[in-house]
Amino acid sequence: MIRSVPSRHHEIADDLRRQITTGRIKPGERLPSEAGLADRYKVSTSTLRRALGALQVEGLVEKIQGKGNFVRRPPRKIVYVGGWGTLDPWTAAETALRVSVRTTVVPAEGQLTTLLKVPTGSPLAEFFCTSHEGKSPHGLARIYIPRGMAPTGVLDDESSWREAAARFAVLSSPPATVRETVCARPPTPDEAAALRVRSAVAVLAVTRVATDAAGRVVEAALLVFPRGPRRRGLHHPSHDR
């Protein structure tokens, strides 16, 4: 009987995997440089990269362009609660999250004209929010409000909307109705770059539309989250109110 001999890159992947799973290399820790690891294991850089690639596919290692390879944090179950009152409907009370916000005024085009029921070219207040857990991207949110409905001064007072985002607060008055749709789809190039995911890996996309008692759309939010080990246990209750 002929036994197959493990290739060198498999042996290296096994050794690094063992160090990661036993805690010798800790979550969030940066691995030595690829050149340094190749020298340690006495292999070519291409062989070393094949080993790292296997660990990246398994979700144990994350490569950050220009910074190196890092050990991913352990998988954990995060429940999707959704609904009104949060920028990030995965973990509204997650204290470890850091949120950044960029705001501007944009003209309504394409999907936004349909969601917000406004004419093409109508001015919209756009709030582009990104959340991070440590150094890892956690989610993206693009929130749109008709310019005339945006809270007074919110676009001019940087501290007000940054404080709102830090508290995961909504930016307009509580609506009468909130409707959400959820789907899995490939990320756009910008989303893949921001979330540091491969273009072949599906993301979870949530579209949330809020209307007031008069039936006017007061806010539309486009939320995107990476799927995978950190997003297991999806629970999506209905949020029509």
JSON list of C-alpha atoms in Angstrom, two decimals:
[
{"chain": "A", "resi": 1, "resn": "MET", "atom": "CA", "xyz": [0.00, 0.00, 0.00]},
{"chain": "A", "resi": 2, "resn": "ILE", "atom": "CA", "xyz": [1.37, 3.41, -1.04]},
{"chain": "A", "resi": 3, "resn": "ARG", "atom": "CA", "xyz": [0.86, 6.26, 1.40]},
{"chain": "A", "resi": 4, "resn": "SER", "atom": "CA", "xyz": [0.78, 9.81, 0.20]},
{"chain": "A", "resi": 5, "resn": "VAL", "atom": "CA", "xyz": [3.36, 12.09, 1.75]},
{"chain": "A", "resi": 6, "resn": "PRO", "atom": "CA", "xyz": [1.98, 15.44, 3.01]},
{"chain": "A", "resi": 7, "resn": "SER", "atom": "CA", "xyz": [3.26, 18.33, 0.94]},
{"chain": "A", "resi": 8, "resn": "ARG", "atom": "CA", "xyz": [5.49, 20.85, 2.67]},
{"chain": "A", "resi": 9, "resn": "HIS", "atom": "CA", "xyz": [2.88, 23.62, 2.63]},
{"chain": "A", "resi": 10, "resn": "HIS", "atom": "CA", "xyz": [0.39, 21.28, 4.33]},
{"chain": "A", "resi": 11, "resn": "GLU", "atom": "CA", "xyz": [2.93, 20.54, 7.05]},
{"chain": "A", "resi": 12, "resn": "ILE", "atom": "CA", "xyz": [3.52, 24.25, 7.60]},
{"chain": "A", "resi": 13, "resn": "ALA", "atom": "CA", "xyz": [-0.23, 24.95, 7.70]},
{"chain": "A", "resi": 14, "resn": "ASP", "atom": "CA", "xyz": [-0.68, 22.14, 10.25]},
{"chain": "A", "resi": 15, "resn": "ASP", "atom": "CA", "xyz": [2.07, 23.55, 12.45]},
{"chain": "A", "resi": 16, "resn": "LEU", "atom": "CA", "xyz": [0.70, 27.10, 12.37]},
{"chain": "A", "resi": 17, "resn": "ARG", "atom": "CA", "xyz": [-2.84, 25.82, 12.88]},
{"chain": "A", "resi": 18, "resn": "ARG", "atom": "CA", "xyz": [-1.71, 23.91, 15.97]},
{"chain": "A", "resi": 19, "resn": "GLN", "atom": "CA", "xyz": [-0.02, 27.02, 17.39]},
{"chain": "A", "resi": 20, "resn": "ILE", "atom": "CA", "xyz": [-3.16, 29.07, 16.80]},
{"chain": "A", "resi": 21, "resn": "THR", "atom": "CA", "xyz": [-5.66, 26.56, 18.22]},
{"chain": "A", "resi": 22, "resn": "THR", "atom": "CA", "xyz": [-3.54, 25.90, 21.31]},
{"chain": "A", "resi": 23, "resn": "GLY", "atom": "CA", "xyz": [-3.17, 29.62, 22.02]},
{"chain": "A", "resi": 24, "resn": "ARG", "atom": "CA", "xyz": [0.56, 29.81, 21.45]},
{"chain": "A", "resi": 25, "resn": "ILE", "atom": "CA", "xyz": [-0.22, 32.44, 18.81]},
{"chain": "A", "resi": 26, "resn": "LYS", "atom": "CA", "xyz": [-3.05, 34.52, 20.19]},
{"chain": "A", "resi": 27, "resn": "PRO", "atom": "CA", "xyz": [-6.10, 36.07, 18.46]},
{"chain": "A", "resi": 28, "resn": "GLY", "atom": "CA", "xyz": [-5.29, 39.42, 16.91]},
{"chain": "A", "resi": 29, "resn": "GLU", "atom": "CA", "xyz": [-1.55, 38.71, 16.96]},
{"chain": "A", "resi": 30, "resn": "ARG", "atom": "CA", "xyz": [0.47, 39.49, 13.85]},
{"chain": "A", "resi": 31, "resn": "LEU", "atom": "CA", "xyz": [2.37, 36.57, 12.38]},
{"chain": "A", "resi": 32, "resn": "PRO", "atom": "CA", "xyz": [6.03, 37.01, 11.48]},
{"chain": "A", "resi": 33, "resn": "SER", "atom": "CA", "xyz": [6.65, 38.33, 7.98]},
{"chain": "A", "resi": 34, "resn": "GLU", "atom": "CA", "xyz": [6.23, 35.92, 5.09]},
{"chain": "A", "resi": 35, "resn": "ALA", "atom": "CA", "xyz": [9.95, 36.13, 4.39]},
{"chain": "A", "resi": 36, "resn": "GLY", "atom": "CA", "xyz": [10.67, 35.41, 8.05]},
{"chain": "A", "resi": 37, "resn": "LEU", "atom": "CA", "xyz": [8.35, 32.41, 8.14]},
{"chain": "A", "resi": 38, "resn": "ALA", "atom": "CA", "xyz": [9.75, 31.07, 4.88]},
{"chain": "A", "resi": 39, "resn": "ASP", "atom": "CA", "xyz": [13.24, 31.27, 6.37]},
{"chain": "A", "resi": 40, "resn": "ARG", "atom": "CA", "xyz": [12.07, 29.59, 9.58]},
{"chain": "A", "resi": 41, "resn": "TYR", "atom": "CA", "xyz": [10.54, 26.65, 7.71]},
{"chain": "A", "resi": 42, "resn": "LYS", "atom": "CA", "xyz": [13.31, 26.53, 5.09]},
{"chain": "A", "resi": 43, "resn": "VAL", "atom": "CA", "xyz": [10.92, 26.85, 2.15]},
{"chain": "A", "resi": 44, "resn": "SER", "atom": "CA", "xyz": [10.33, 29.28, -0.68]},
{"chain": "A", "resi": 45, "resn": "THR", "atom": "CA", "xyz": [8.02, 32.26, -0.20]},
{"chain": "A", "resi": 46, "resn": "SER", "atom": "CA", "xyz": [5.54, 30.76, -2.66]},
{"chain": "A", "resi": 47, "resn": "THR", "atom": "CA", "xyz": [5.30, 27.55, -0.60]},
{"chain": "A", "resi": 48, "resn": "LEU", "atom": "CA", "xyz": [4.84, 29.58, 2.57]},
{"chain": "A", "resi": 49, "resn": "ARG", "atom": "CA", "xyz": [2.06, 31.62, 0.93]},
{"chain": "A", "resi": 50, "resn": "ARG", "atom": "CA", "xyz": [0.22, 28.43, -0.04]},
{"chain": "A", "resi": 51, "resn": "ALA", "atom": "CA", "xyz": [0.26, 27.41, 3.62]},
{"chain": "A", "resi": 52, "resn": "LEU", "atom": "CA", "xyz": [-1.06, 30.80, 4.72]},
{"chain": "A", "resi": 53, "resn": "GLY", "atom": "CA", "xyz": [-3.67, 30.69, 1.96]},
{"chain": "A", "resi": 54, "resn": "ALA", "atom": "CA", "xyz": [-5.06, 27.46, 3.40]},
{"chain": "A", "resi": 55, "resn": "LEU", "atom": "CA", "xyz": [-5.39, 29.07, 6.83]},
{"chain": "A", "resi": 56, "resn": "GLN", "atom": "CA", "xyz": [-7.00, 32.14, 5.30]},
{"chain": "A", "resi": 57, "resn": "VAL", "atom": "CA", "xyz": [-9.64, 29.97, 3.61]},
{"chain": "A", "resi": 58, "resn": "GLU", "atom": "CA", "xyz": [-10.32, 28.27, 6.97]},
{"chain": "A", "resi": 59, "resn": "GLY", "atom": "CA", "xyz": [-10.83, 31.67, 8.58]},
{"chain": "A", "resi": 60, "resn": "LEU", "atom": "CA", "xyz": [-7.94, 31.27, 11.02]},
{"chain": "A", "resi": 61, "resn": "VAL", "atom": "CA", "xyz": [-5.71, 33.92, 9.45]},
{"chain": "A", "resi": 62, "resn": "GLU", "atom": "CA", "xyz": [-6.55, 37.27, 7.89]},
{"chain": "A", "resi": 63, "resn": "LYS", "atom": "CA", "xyz": [-4.18, 39.06, 5.54]},
{"chain": "A", "resi": 64, "resn": "ILE", "atom": "CA", "xyz": [-4.36, 42.86, 5.78]},
{"chain": "A", "resi": 65, "resn": "GLN", "atom": "CA", "xyz": [-2.82, 44.56, 2.79]},
{"chain": "A", "resi": 66, "resn": "GLY", "atom": "CA", "xyz": [0.32, 46.44, 3.72]},
{"chain": "A", "resi": 67, "resn": "LYS", "atom": "CA", "xyz": [0.25, 45.24, 7.35]},
{"chain": "A", "resi": 68, "resn": "GLY", "atom": "CA", "xyz": [0.72, 41.46, 7.26]},
{"chain": "A", "resi": 69, "resn": "ASN", "atom": "CA", "xyz": [-1.06, 38.30, 8.39]},
{"chain": "A", "resi": 70, "resn": "PHE", "atom": "CA", "xyz": [-3.05, 38.31, 11.61]},
{"chain": "A", "resi": 71, "resn": "VAL", "atom": "CA", "xyz": [-4.74, 35.57, 13.62]},
{"chain": "A", "resi": 72, "resn": "ARG", "atom": "CA", "xyz": [-8.51, 36.01, 13.48]},
{"chain": "A", "resi": 73, "resn": "ARG", "atom": "CA", "xyz": [-10.50, 36.17, 16.68]},
{"chain": "A", "resi": 74, "resn": "PRO", "atom": "CA", "xyz": [-12.37, 32.96, 17.65]},
{"chain": "A", "resi": 75, "resn": "PRO", "atom": "CA", "xyz": [-15.76, 32.38, 16.01]},
{"chain": "A", "resi": 76, "resn": "ARG", "atom": "CA", "xyz": [-18.72, 33.48, 18.06]},
{"chain": "A", "resi": 77, "resn": "LYS", "atom": "CA", "xyz": [-22.44, 33.49, 17.56]},
{"chain": "A", "resi": 78, "resn": "ILE", "atom": "CA", "xyz": [-23.97, 36.88, 16.83]},
{"chain": "A", "resi": 79, "resn": "VAL", "atom": "CA", "xyz": [-27.74, 37.18, 16.64]},
{"chain": "A", "resi": 80, "resn": "TYR", "atom": "CA", "xyz": [-29.35, 39.51, 14.17]},
{"chain": "A", "resi": 81, "resn": "VAL", "atom": "CA", "xyz": [-32.02, 41.47, 16.04]},
{"chain": "A", "resi": 82, "resn": "GLY", "atom": "CA", "xyz": [-32.74, 44.13, 13.45]},
{"chain": "A", "resi": 83, "resn": "GLY", "atom": "CA", "xyz": [-35.40, 46.79, 13.68]},
{"chain": "A", "resi": 84, "resn": "TRP", "atom": "CA", "xyz": [-35.44, 50.48, 14.44]},
{"chain": "A", "resi": 85, "resn": "GLY", "atom": "CA", "xyz": [-32.98, 52.10, 16.81]},
{"chain": "A", "resi": 86, "resn": "THR", "atom": "CA", "xyz": [-29.56, 50.91, 15.68]},
{"chain": "A", "resi": 87, "resn": "LEU", "atom": "CA", "xyz": [-27.05, 51.62, 12.95]},
{"chain": "A", "resi": 88, "resn": "ASP", "atom": "CA", "xyz": [-25.67, 48.11, 13.36]},
{"chain": "A", "resi": 89, "resn": "PRO", "atom": "CA", "xyz": [-28.53, 45.62, 13.87]},
{"chain": "A", "resi": 90, "resn": "TRP", "atom": "CA", "xyz": [-26.20, 42.76, 14.76]},
{"chain": "A", "resi": 91, "resn": "THR", "atom": "CA", "xyz": [-25.01, 43.91, 18.17]},
{"chain": "A", "resi": 92, "resn": "ALA", "atom": "CA", "xyz": [-26.49, 47.22, 19.20]},
{"chain": "A", "resi": 93, "resn": "ALA", "atom": "CA", "xyz": [-25.04, 46.87, 22.70]},
{"chain": "A", "resi": 94, "resn": "GLU", "atom": "CA", "xyz": [-21.57, 45.70, 21.62]},
{"chain": "A", "resi": 95, "resn": "THR", "atom": "CA", "xyz": [-19.25, 47.95, 23.59]},
{"chain": "A", "resi": 96, "resn": "ALA", "atom": "CA", "xyz": [-16.13, 46.76, 21.77]},
{"chain": "A", "resi": 97, "resn": "LEU", "atom": "CA", "xyz": [-17.26, 48.26, 18.47]},
{"chain": "A", "resi": 98, "resn": "ARG", "atom": "CA", "xyz": [-15.73, 51.46, 17.13]},
{"chain": "A", "resi": 99, "resn": "VAL", "atom": "CA", "xyz": [-17.84, 53.45, 14.66]},
{"chain": "A", "resi": 100, "resn": "SER", "atom": "CA", "xyz": [-16.74, 56.08, 12.18]},
{"chain": "A", "resi": 101, "resn": "VAL", "atom": "CA", "xyz": [-19.15, 58.26, 10.20]},
{"chain": "A", "resi": 102, "resn": "ARG", "atom": "CA", "xyz": [-18.78, 60.33, 7.04]},
{"chain": "A", "resi": 103, "resn": "THR", "atom": "CA", "xyz": [-21.64, 62.61, 6.03]},
{"chain": "A", "resi": 104, "resn": "THR", "atom": "CA", "xyz": [-22.46, 64.50, 2.86]},
{"chain": "A", "resi": 105, "resn": "VAL", "atom": "CA", "xyz": [-25.34, 65.57, 0.62]},
{"chain": "A", "resi": 106, "resn": "VAL", "atom": "CA", "xyz": [-25.90, 63.49, -2.54]},
{"chain": "A", "resi": 107, "resn": "PRO", "atom": "CA", "xyz": [-28.48, 63.54, -5.35]},
{"chain": "A", "resi": 108, "resn": "ALA", "atom": "CA", "xyz": [-31.05, 60.74, -5.38]},
{"chain": "A", "resi": 109, "resn": "GLU", "atom": "CA", "xyz": [-30.36, 58.22, -8.14]},
{"chain": "A", "resi": 110, "resn": "GLY", "atom": "CA", "xyz": [-31.35, 54.69, -9.12]},
{"chain": "A", "resi": 111, "resn": "GLN", "atom": "CA", "xyz": [-32.45, 52.51, -6.20]},
{"chain": "A", "resi": 112, "resn": "LEU", "atom": "CA", "xyz": [-32.61, 55.46, -3.80]},
{"chain": "A", "resi": 113, "resn": "THR", "atom": "CA", "xyz": [-35.35, 57.20, -5.80]},
{"chain": "A", "resi": 114, "resn": "THR", "atom": "CA", "xyz": [-37.48, 54.06, -5.47]},
{"chain": "A", "resi": 115, "resn": "LEU", "atom": "CA", "xyz": [-36.74, 53.44, -1.79]},
{"chain": "A", "resi": 116, "resn": "LEU", "atom": "CA", "xyz": [-37.30, 57.03, -0.70]},
{"chain": "A", "resi": 117, "resn": "LYS", "atom": "CA", "xyz": [-40.03, 57.81, -3.25]},
{"chain": "A", "resi": 118, "resn": "VAL", "atom": "CA", "xyz": [-38.35, 61.01, -4.40]},
{"chain": "A", "resi": 119, "resn": "PRO", "atom": "CA", "xyz": [-37.58, 62.43, -7.86]},
{"chain": "A", "resi": 120, "resn": "THR", "atom": "CA", "xyz": [-34.19, 61.82, -9.44]},
{"chain": "A", "resi": 121, "resn": "GLY", "atom": "CA", "xyz": [-31.74, 64.48, -8.35]},
{"chain": "A", "resi": 122, "resn": "SER", "atom": "CA", "xyz": [-33.48, 65.27, -5.05]},
{"chain": "A", "resi": 123, "resn": "PRO", "atom": "CA", "xyz": [-30.93, 66.15, -2.33]},
{"chain": "A", "resi": 124, "resn": "LEU", "atom": "CA", "xyz": [-30.37, 63.46, 0.29]},
{"chain": "A", "resi": 125, "resn": "ALA", "atom": "CA", "xyz": [-28.38, 63.54, 3.50]},
{"chain": "A", "resi": 126, "resn": "GLU", "atom": "CA", "xyz": [-26.04, 60.54, 3.36]},
{"chain": "A", "resi": 127, "resn": "PHE", "atom": "CA", "xyz": [-24.42, 59.03, 6.47]},
{"chain": "A", "resi": 128, "resn": "PHE", "atom": "CA", "xyz": [-21.75, 56.45, 5.62]},
{"chain": "A", "resi": 129, "resn": "CYS", "atom": "CA", "xyz": [-20.94, 54.45, 8.77]},
{"chain": "A", "resi": 130, "resn": "THR", "atom": "CA", "xyz": [-18.31, 51.76, 9.31]},
{"chain": "A", "resi": 131, "resn": "SER", "atom": "CA", "xyz": [-17.93, 49.70, 12.47]},
{"chain": "A", "resi": 132, "resn": "HIS", "atom": "CA", "xyz": [-14.81, 47.85, 13.60]},
{"chain": "A", "resi": 133, "resn": "GLU", "atom": "CA", "xyz": [-14.18, 45.26, 16.29]},
{"chain": "A", "resi": 134, "resn": "GLY", "atom": "CA", "xyz": [-10.56, 45.82, 17.17]},
{"chain": "A", "resi": 135, "resn": "LYS", "atom": "CA", "xyz": [-8.82, 45.96, 13.78]},
{"chain": "A", "resi": 136, "resn": "SER", "atom": "CA", "xyz": [-11.42, 43.82, 12.01]},
{"chain": "A", "resi": 137, "resn": "PRO", "atom": "CA", "xyz": [-14.25, 45.40, 9.97]},
{"chain": "A", "resi": 138, "resn": "HIS", "atom": "CA", "xyz": [-17.64, 44.58, 11.45]},
{"chain": "A", "resi": 139, "resn": "GLY", "atom": "CA", "xyz": [-20.16, 46.17, 9.12]},
{"chain": "A", "resi": 140, "resn": "LEU", "atom": "CA", "xyz": [-21.14, 49.00, 6.80]},
{"chain": "A", "resi": 141, "resn": "ALA", "atom": "CA", "xyz": [-24.20, 51.23, 6.87]},
{"chain": "A", "resi": 142, "resn": "ARG", "atom": "CA", "xyz": [-25.32, 53.81, 4.32]},
{"chain": "A", "resi": 143, "resn": "ILE", "atom": "CA", "xyz": [-28.21, 55.85, 5.71]},
{"chain": "A", "resi": 144, "resn": "TYR", "atom": "CA", "xyz": [-30.19, 58.25, 3.55]},
{"chain": "A", "resi": 145, "resn": "ILE", "atom": "CA", "xyz": [-32.65, 60.90, 4.69]},
{"chain": "A", "resi": 146, "resn": "PRO", "atom": "CA", "xyz": [-34.43, 63.43, 2.43]},
{"chain": "A", "resi": 147, "resn": "ARG", "atom": "CA", "xyz": [-32.48, 66.65, 2.94]},
{"chain": "A", "resi": 148, "resn": "GLY", "atom": "CA", "xyz": [-35.53, 68.53, 4.21]},
{"chain": "A", "resi": 149, "resn": "MET", "atom": "CA", "xyz": [-36.22, 65.85, 6.85]},
{"chain": "A", "resi": 150, "resn": "ALA", "atom": "CA", "xyz": [-32.71, 65.68, 8.30]},
{"chain": "A", "resi": 151, "resn": "PRO", "atom": "CA", "xyz": [-32.58, 66.96, 11.88]},
{"chain": "A", "resi": 152, "resn": "THR", "atom": "CA", "xyz": [-31.72, 70.65, 12.03]},
{"chain": "A", "resi": 153, "resn": "GLY", "atom": "CA", "xyz": [-27.97, 71.22, 12.12]},
{"chain": "A", "resi": 154, "resn": "VAL", "atom": "CA", "xyz": [-27.06, 67.52, 11.99]},
{"chain": "A", "resi": 155, "resn": "LEU", "atom": "CA", "xyz": [-25.05, 67.97, 8.79]},
{"chain": "A", "resi": 156, "resn": "ASP", "atom": "CA", "xyz": [-23.30, 71.06, 10.11]},
{"chain": "A", "resi": 157, "resn": "ASP", "atom": "CA", "xyz": [-22.52, 69.95, 13.66]},
{"chain": "A", "resi": 158, "resn": "GLU", "atom": "CA", "xyz": [-19.93, 67.18, 13.38]},
{"chain": "A", "resi": 159, "resn": "SER", "atom": "CA", "xyz": [-20.06, 66.33, 17.09]},
{"chain": "A", "resi": 160, "resn": "SER", "atom": "CA", "xyz": [-23.82, 65.68, 17.03]},
{"chain": "A", "resi": 161, "resn": "TRP", "atom": "CA", "xyz": [-23.85, 63.00, 14.36]},
{"chain": "A", "resi": 162, "resn": "ARG", "atom": "CA", "xyz": [-20.62, 61.42, 15.55]},
{"chain": "A", "resi": 163, "resn": "GLU", "atom": "CA", "xyz": [-22.08, 61.14, 19.04]},
{"chain": "A", "resi": 164, "resn": "ALA", "atom": "CA", "xyz": [-25.27, 59.65, 17.60]},
{"chain": "A", "resi": 165, "resn": "ALA", "atom": "CA", "xyz": [-23.29, 57.05, 15.68]},
{"chain": "A", "resi": 166, "resn": "ALA", "atom": "CA", "xyz": [-21.21, 56.16, 18.73]},
{"chain": "A", "resi": 167, "resn": "ARG", "atom": "CA", "xyz": [-24.43, 55.41, 20.61]},
{"chain": "A", "resi": 168, "resn": "PHE", "atom": "CA", "xyz": [-25.84, 53.48, 17.62]},
{"chain": "A", "resi": 169, "resn": "ALA", "atom": "CA", "xyz": [-28.72, 55.96, 17.67]},
{"chain": "A", "resi": 170, "resn": "VAL", "atom": "CA", "xyz": [-31.05, 56.64, 14.77]},
{"chain": "A", "resi": 171, "resn": "LEU", "atom": "CA", "xyz": [-30.82, 59.98, 13.03]},
{"chain": "A", "resi": 172, "resn": "SER", "atom": "CA", "xyz": [-34.50, 60.79, 12.47]},
{"chain": "A", "resi": 173, "resn": "SER", "atom": "CA", "xyz": [-37.71, 60.62, 14.52]},
{"chain": "A", "resi": 174, "resn": "PRO", "atom": "CA", "xyz": [-39.22, 57.20, 15.37]},
{"chain": "A", "resi": 175, "resn": "PRO", "atom": "CA", "xyz": [-41.27, 56.05, 12.36]},
{"chain": "A", "resi": 176, "resn": "ALA", "atom": "CA", "xyz": [-44.71, 54.48, 12.21]},
{"chain": "A", "resi": 177, "resn": "THR", "atom": "CA", "xyz": [-43.54, 51.56, 10.05]},
{"chain": "A", "resi": 178, "resn": "VAL", "atom": "CA", "xyz": [-40.22, 49.84, 9.45]},
{"chain": "A", "resi": 179, "resn": "ARG", "atom": "CA", "xyz": [-39.74, 47.23, 6.76]},
{"chain": "A", "resi": 180, "resn": "GLU", "atom": "CA", "xyz": [-36.60, 45.19, 6.25]},
{"chain": "A", "resi": 181, "resn": "THR", "atom": "CA", "xyz": [-35.48, 42.81, 3.54]},
{"chain": "A", "resi": 182, "resn": "VAL", "atom": "CA", "xyz": [-32.46, 40.54, 3.93]},
{"chain": "A", "resi": 183, "resn": "CYS", "atom": "CA", "xyz": [-30.50, 38.71, 1.24]},
{"chain": "A", "resi": 184, "resn": "ALA", "atom": "CA", "xyz": [-27.10, 37.16, 0.63]},
{"chain": "A", "resi": 185, "resn": "ARG", "atom": "CA", "xyz": [-25.24, 38.45, -2.42]},
{"chain": "A", "resi": 186, "resn": "PRO", "atom": "CA", "xyz": [-21.69, 39.01, -3.73]},
{"chain": "A", "resi": 187, "resn": "PRO", "atom": "CA", "xyz": [-20.08, 42.18, -2.37]},
{"chain": "A", "resi": 188, "resn": "THR", "atom": "CA", "xyz": [-19.39, 45.14, -4.59]},
{"chain": "A", "resi": 189, "resn": "PRO", "atom": "CA", "xyz": [-15.68, 45.90, -5.10]},
{"chain": "A", "resi": 190, "resn": "ASP", "atom": "CA", "xyz": [-15.92, 48.78, -2.58]},
{"chain": "A", "resi": 191, "resn": "GLU", "atom": "CA", "xyz": [-17.68, 46.56, -0.01]},
{"chain": "A", "resi": 192, "resn": "ALA", "atom": "CA", "xyz": [-15.14, 43.75, -0.44]},
{"chain": "A", "resi": 193, "resn": "ALA", "atom": "CA", "xyz": [-12.29, 46.20, 0.11]},
{"chain": "A", "resi": 194, "resn": "ALA", "atom": "CA", "xyz": [-13.89, 47.86, 3.15]},
{"chain": "A", "resi": 195, "resn": "LEU", "atom": "CA", "xyz": [-14.88, 44.57, 4.82]},
{"chain": "A", "resi": 196, "resn": "ARG", "atom": "CA", "xyz": [-11.71, 42.78, 3.73]},
{"chain": "A", "resi": 197, "resn": "VAL", "atom": "CA", "xyz": [-13.56, 39.83, 2.24]},
{"chain": "A", "resi": 198, "resn": "ARG", "atom": "CA", "xyz": [-13.04, 37.97, -1.02]},
{"chain": "A", "resi": 199, "resn": "SER", "atom": "CA", "xyz": [-15.33, 38.94, -3.90]},
{"chain": "A", "resi": 200, "resn": "ALA", "atom": "CA", "xyz": [-16.43, 35.30, -4.19]},
{"chain": "A", "resi": 201, "resn": "VAL", "atom": "CA", "xyz": [-17.71, 35.21, -0.58]},
{"chain": "A", "resi": 202, "resn": "ALA", "atom": "CA", "xyz": [-21.31, 36.36, -0.12]},
{"chain": "A", "resi": 203, "resn": "VAL", "atom": "CA", "xyz": [-22.18, 39.19, 2.26]},
{"chain": "A", "resi": 204, "resn": "LEU", "atom": "CA", "xyz": [-25.44, 39.70, 4.11]},
{"chain": "A", "resi": 205, "resn": "ALA", "atom": "CA", "xyz": [-27.29, 42.77, 2.82]},
{"chain": "A", "resi": 206, "resn": "VAL", "atom": "CA", "xyz": [-30.13, 44.39, 4.78]},
{"chain": "A", "resi": 207, "resn": "THR", "atom": "CA", "xyz": [-32.36, 47.08, 3.28]},
{"chain": "A", "resi": 208, "resn": "ARG", "atom": "CA", "xyz": [-34.38, 49.00, 5.87]},
{"chain": "A", "resi": 209, "resn": "VAL", "atom": "CA", "xyz": [-37.06, 51.56, 4.96]},
{"chain": "A", "resi": 210, "resn": "ALA", "atom": "CA", "xyz": [-38.90, 53.65, 7.55]},
{"chain": "A", "resi": 211, "resn": "THR", "atom": "CA", "xyz": [-42.11, 55.60, 6.93]},
{"chain": "A", "resi": 212, "resn": "ASP", "atom": "CA", "xyz": [-44.05, 58.04, 9.11]},
{"chain": "A", "resi": 213, "resn": "ALA", "atom": "CA", "xyz": [-47.76, 58.02, 9.94]},
{"chain": "A", "resi": 214, "resn": "ALA", "atom": "CA", "xyz": [-48.51, 59.99, 6.76]},
{"chain": "A", "resi": 215, "resn": "GLY", "atom": "CA", "xyz": [-46.83, 57.33, 4.61]},
{"chain": "A", "resi": 216, "resn": "ARG", "atom": "CA", "xyz": [-43.75, 59.43, 3.80]},
{"chain": "A", "resi": 217, "resn": "VAL", "atom": "CA", "xyz": [-40.42, 57.62, 3.69]},
{"chain": "A", "resi": 218, "resn": "VAL", "atom": "CA", "xyz": [-38.24, 59.26, 6.35]},
{"chain": "A", "resi": 219, "resn": "GLU", "atom": "CA", "xyz": [-35.16, 57.08, 6.07]},
{"chain": "A", "resi": 220, "resn": "ALA", "atom": "CA", "xyz": [-33.61, 54.32, 3.98]},
{"chain": "A", "resi": 221, "resn": "ALA", "atom": "CA", "xyz": [-30.64, 52.32, 5.26]},
{"chain": "A", "resi": 222, "resn": "LEU", "atom": "CA", "xyz": [-28.45, 49.92, 3.30]},
{"chain": "A", "resi": 223, "resn": "LEU", "atom": "CA", "xyz": [-26.52, 47.66, 5.69]},
{"chain": "A", "resi": 224, "resn": "VAL", "atom": "CA", "xyz": [-23.85, 45.13, 4.73]},
{"chain": "A", "resi": 225, "resn": "PHE", "atom": "CA", "xyz": [-22.14, 42.53, 6.91]},
{"chain": "A", "resi": 226, "resn": "PRO", "atom": "CA", "xyz": [-19.61, 39.79, 6.14]},
{"chain": "A", "resi": 227, "resn": "ARG", "atom": "CA", "xyz": [-20.97, 36.28, 6.45]},
{"chain": "A", "resi": 228, "resn": "GLY", "atom": "CA", "xyz": [-18.97, 33.41, 7.88]},
{"chain": "A", "resi": 229, "resn": "PRO", "atom": "CA", "xyz": [-17.94, 32.08, 11.31]},
{"chain": "A", "resi": 230, "resn": "ARG", "atom": "CA", "xyz": [-18.40, 35.41, 13.09]},
{"chain": "A", "resi": 231, "resn": "ARG", "atom": "CA", "xyz": [-21.95, 35.78, 11.76]},
{"chain": "A", "resi": 232, "resn": "ARG", "atom": "CA", "xyz": [-23.40, 32.37, 12.50]},
{"chain": "A", "resi": 233, "resn": "GLY", "atom": "CA", "xyz": [-26.77, 31.93, 14.17]},
{"chain": "A", "resi": 234, "resn": "LEU", "atom": "CA", "xyz": [-28.74, 34.35, 12.02]},
{"chain": "A", "resi": 235, "resn": "HIS", "atom": "CA", "xyz": [-32.13, 35.11, 13.51]},
{"chain": "A", "resi": 236, "resn": "HIS", "atom": "CA", "xyz": [-34.28, 37.52, 11.55]},
{"chain": "A", "resi": 237, "resn": "PRO", "atom": "CA", "xyz": [-37.64, 38.33, 13.16]},
{"chain": "A", "resi": 238, "resn": "SER", "atom": "CA", "xyz": [-40.22, 40.41, 11.33]},
{"chain": "A", "resi": 239, "resn": "HIS", "atom": "CA", "xyz": [-39.99, 44.14, 11.99]},
{"chain": "A", "resi": 240, "resn": "ASP", "atom": "CA", "xyz": [-43.07, 45.56, 10.32]},
{"chain": "A", "resi": 241, "resn": "ARG", "atom": "CA", "xyz": [-44.73, 47.76, 12.92]}
]
